[in-house]
Amino acid sequence: MENSPITEALKAQFLRLYQMAICDNQFTAEELNALYKCAEEKDIPNENLDEIFLNPINFRSTLPQTLEEKVDCLYDLAVMIWADGIISTDEYSALEKYVILFGFVEENVNAIIEYLINAVQQGKRKSEILYELKD
């Protein structure tokens, strides 16, 4: 596999995932596996993911811009929340903050979160979610 440079946006996404994994003060093996599985799906070698965590960037300034980028990131965050089969209030609250930070209307926040969590629990792929949103 060729090691191509990882964009700042992708680094930011993985730092958000890591932050989500530890926000309930329990970093489980399932959450760690979910991080590495997500990296694998994005063709990021383990060494590069390790490097992201060892040399973090200021990810607050790197927010997803398009609807597809926002859904991609929020879906991955929902996967991280559900990785250990438990959704803590801290994890739910953190996801709420990200939905708002990404510019979604506050009155839709809980519906968006419930939709994403249900989609993850049902095993829906991101591509299916994006297709549904475009209809």
C-alpha positions as semicolon CSV with decimal commas, in nm:
position;residue;x (nm);y (nm);z (nm)
1;M;0,000;0,000;0,000
2;E;0,137;0,340;-0,096
3;N;0,172;0,591;0,187
4;S;0,017;0,909;0,054
5;P;0,010;1,221;0,268
6;I;-0,279;1,237;0,510
7;T;-0,478;1,560;0,488
8;E;-0,526;1,786;0,788
9;A;-0,900;1,721;0,764
10;L;-0,847;1,346;0,793
11;K;-0,608;1,392;1,085
12;A;-0,871;1,608;1,252
13;Q;-1,134;1,340;1,197
14;F;-0,922;1,076;1,370
15;L;-0,843;1,306;1,660
16;R;-1,217;1,363;1,704
17;L;-1,271;0,987;1,701
18;Y;-1,002;0,941;1,964
19;Q;-1,152;1,219;2,175
20;M;-1,492;1,050;2,149
21;A;-1,343;0,716;2,252
22;I;-1,197;0,857;2,572
23;C;-1,472;1,105;2,667
24;D;-1,641;0,850;2,897
25;N;-1,308;0,777;3,073
26;Q;-1,315;0,420;2,943
27;F;-1,103;0,342;2,638
28;T;-1,206;-0,012;2,550
29;A;-1,049;-0,265;2,318
30;E;-1,360;-0,240;2,101
31;E;-1,308;0,135;2,063
32;L;-0,941;0,088;1,978
33;N;-1,038;-0,174;1,718
34;A;-1,299;0,065;1,575
35;L;-1,032;0,335;1,536
36;Y;-0,800;0,104;1,346
37;K;-1,086;-0,038;1,137
38;C;-1,185;0,314;1,036
39;A;-0,823;0,387;0,943
40;E;-0,811;0,070;0,736
41;E;-1,130;0,171;0,551
42;K;-0,962;0,500;0,464
43;D;-0,638;0,325;0,356
44;I;-0,437;0,468;0,645
45;P;-0,163;0,234;0,769
46;N;-0,142;0,170;1,144
47;E;0,191;0,352;1,167
48;N;0,035;0,667;1,021
49;L;-0,256;0,649;1,263
50;D;-0,011;0,614;1,551
51;E;0,172;0,921;1,420
52;I;-0,152;1,123;1,417
53;F;-0,211;1,045;1,784
54;L;0,150;1,114;1,882
55;N;0,165;1,446;1,694
56;P;-0,182;1,598;1,713
57;I;-0,289;1,911;1,529
58;N;-0,535;2,183;1,626
59;F;-0,842;2,014;1,482
60;R;-1,091;2,282;1,591
61;S;-0,986;2,487;1,290
62;T;-1,040;2,197;1,050
63;L;-1,412;2,131;1,022
64;P;-1,587;1,929;0,753
65;Q;-1,741;2,159;0,494
66;T;-1,972;1,958;0,270
67;L;-2,273;1,756;0,380
68;E;-2,093;1,439;0,272
69;E;-1,786;1,526;0,485
70;K;-2,006;1,607;0,785
71;V;-2,204;1,284;0,756
72;D;-1,883;1,087;0,707
73;C;-1,734;1,229;1,026
74;L;-2,054;1,205;1,232
75;Y;-2,113;0,848;1,118
76;D;-1,761;0,752;1,228
77;L;-1,824;0,922;1,564
78;A;-2,148;0,723;1,602
79;V;-1,955;0,403;1,525
80;M;-1,708;0,497;1,798
81;I;-1,987;0,562;2,047
82;W;-2,145;0,225;1,976
83;A;-1,815;0,030;1,954
84;D;-1,842;-0,101;2,310
85;G;-2,220;-0,146;2,292
86;I;-2,281;0,127;2,550
87;I;-2,372;0,488;2,484
88;S;-2,276;0,699;2,784
89;T;-2,427;1,041;2,852
90;D;-2,079;1,190;2,800
91;E;-2,052;1,031;2,456
92;Y;-2,402;1,142;2,358
93;S;-2,329;1,496;2,480
94;A;-2,002;1,508;2,286
95;L;-2,182;1,397;1,969
96;E;-2,442;1,670;2,025
97;K;-2,163;1,926;2,039
98;Y;-2,014;1,799;1,714
99;V;-2,348;1,807;1,532
100;I;-2,392;2,170;1,640
101;L;-2,027;2,256;1,564
102;F;-2,071;2,119;1,212
103;G;-2,350;2,369;1,153
104;F;-2,667;2,164;1,180
105;V;-2,980;2,335;1,312
106;E;-3,001;2,288;1,687
107;E;-3,363;2,170;1,680
108;N;-3,256;1,877;1,457
109;V;-2,960;1,766;1,668
110;N;-3,128;1,485;1,863
111;A;-3,302;1,349;1,552
112;I;-2,970;1,345;1,364
113;I;-2,797;1,165;1,651
114;E;-3,074;0,908;1,688
115;Y;-3,075;0,846;1,314
116;L;-2,698;0,792;1,305
117;I;-2,689;0,569;1,612
118;N;-2,977;0,359;1,477
119;A;-2,803;0,335;1,141
120;V;-2,483;0,212;1,306
121;Q;-2,674;-0,037;1,521
122;Q;-2,848;-0,170;1,209
123;G;-2,520;-0,196;1,019
124;K;-2,604;0,065;0,756
125;R;-2,312;0,185;0,548
126;K;-2,227;0,553;0,502
127;S;-2,309;0,528;0,133
128;E;-2,665;0,420;0,219
129;I;-2,707;0,715;0,454
130;L;-2,578;0,961;0,196
131;Y;-2,813;0,813;-0,064
132;E;-3,108;0,853;0,175
133;L;-3,015;1,213;0,251
134;K;-3,000;1,303;-0,118
135;D;-3,356;1,178;-0,175
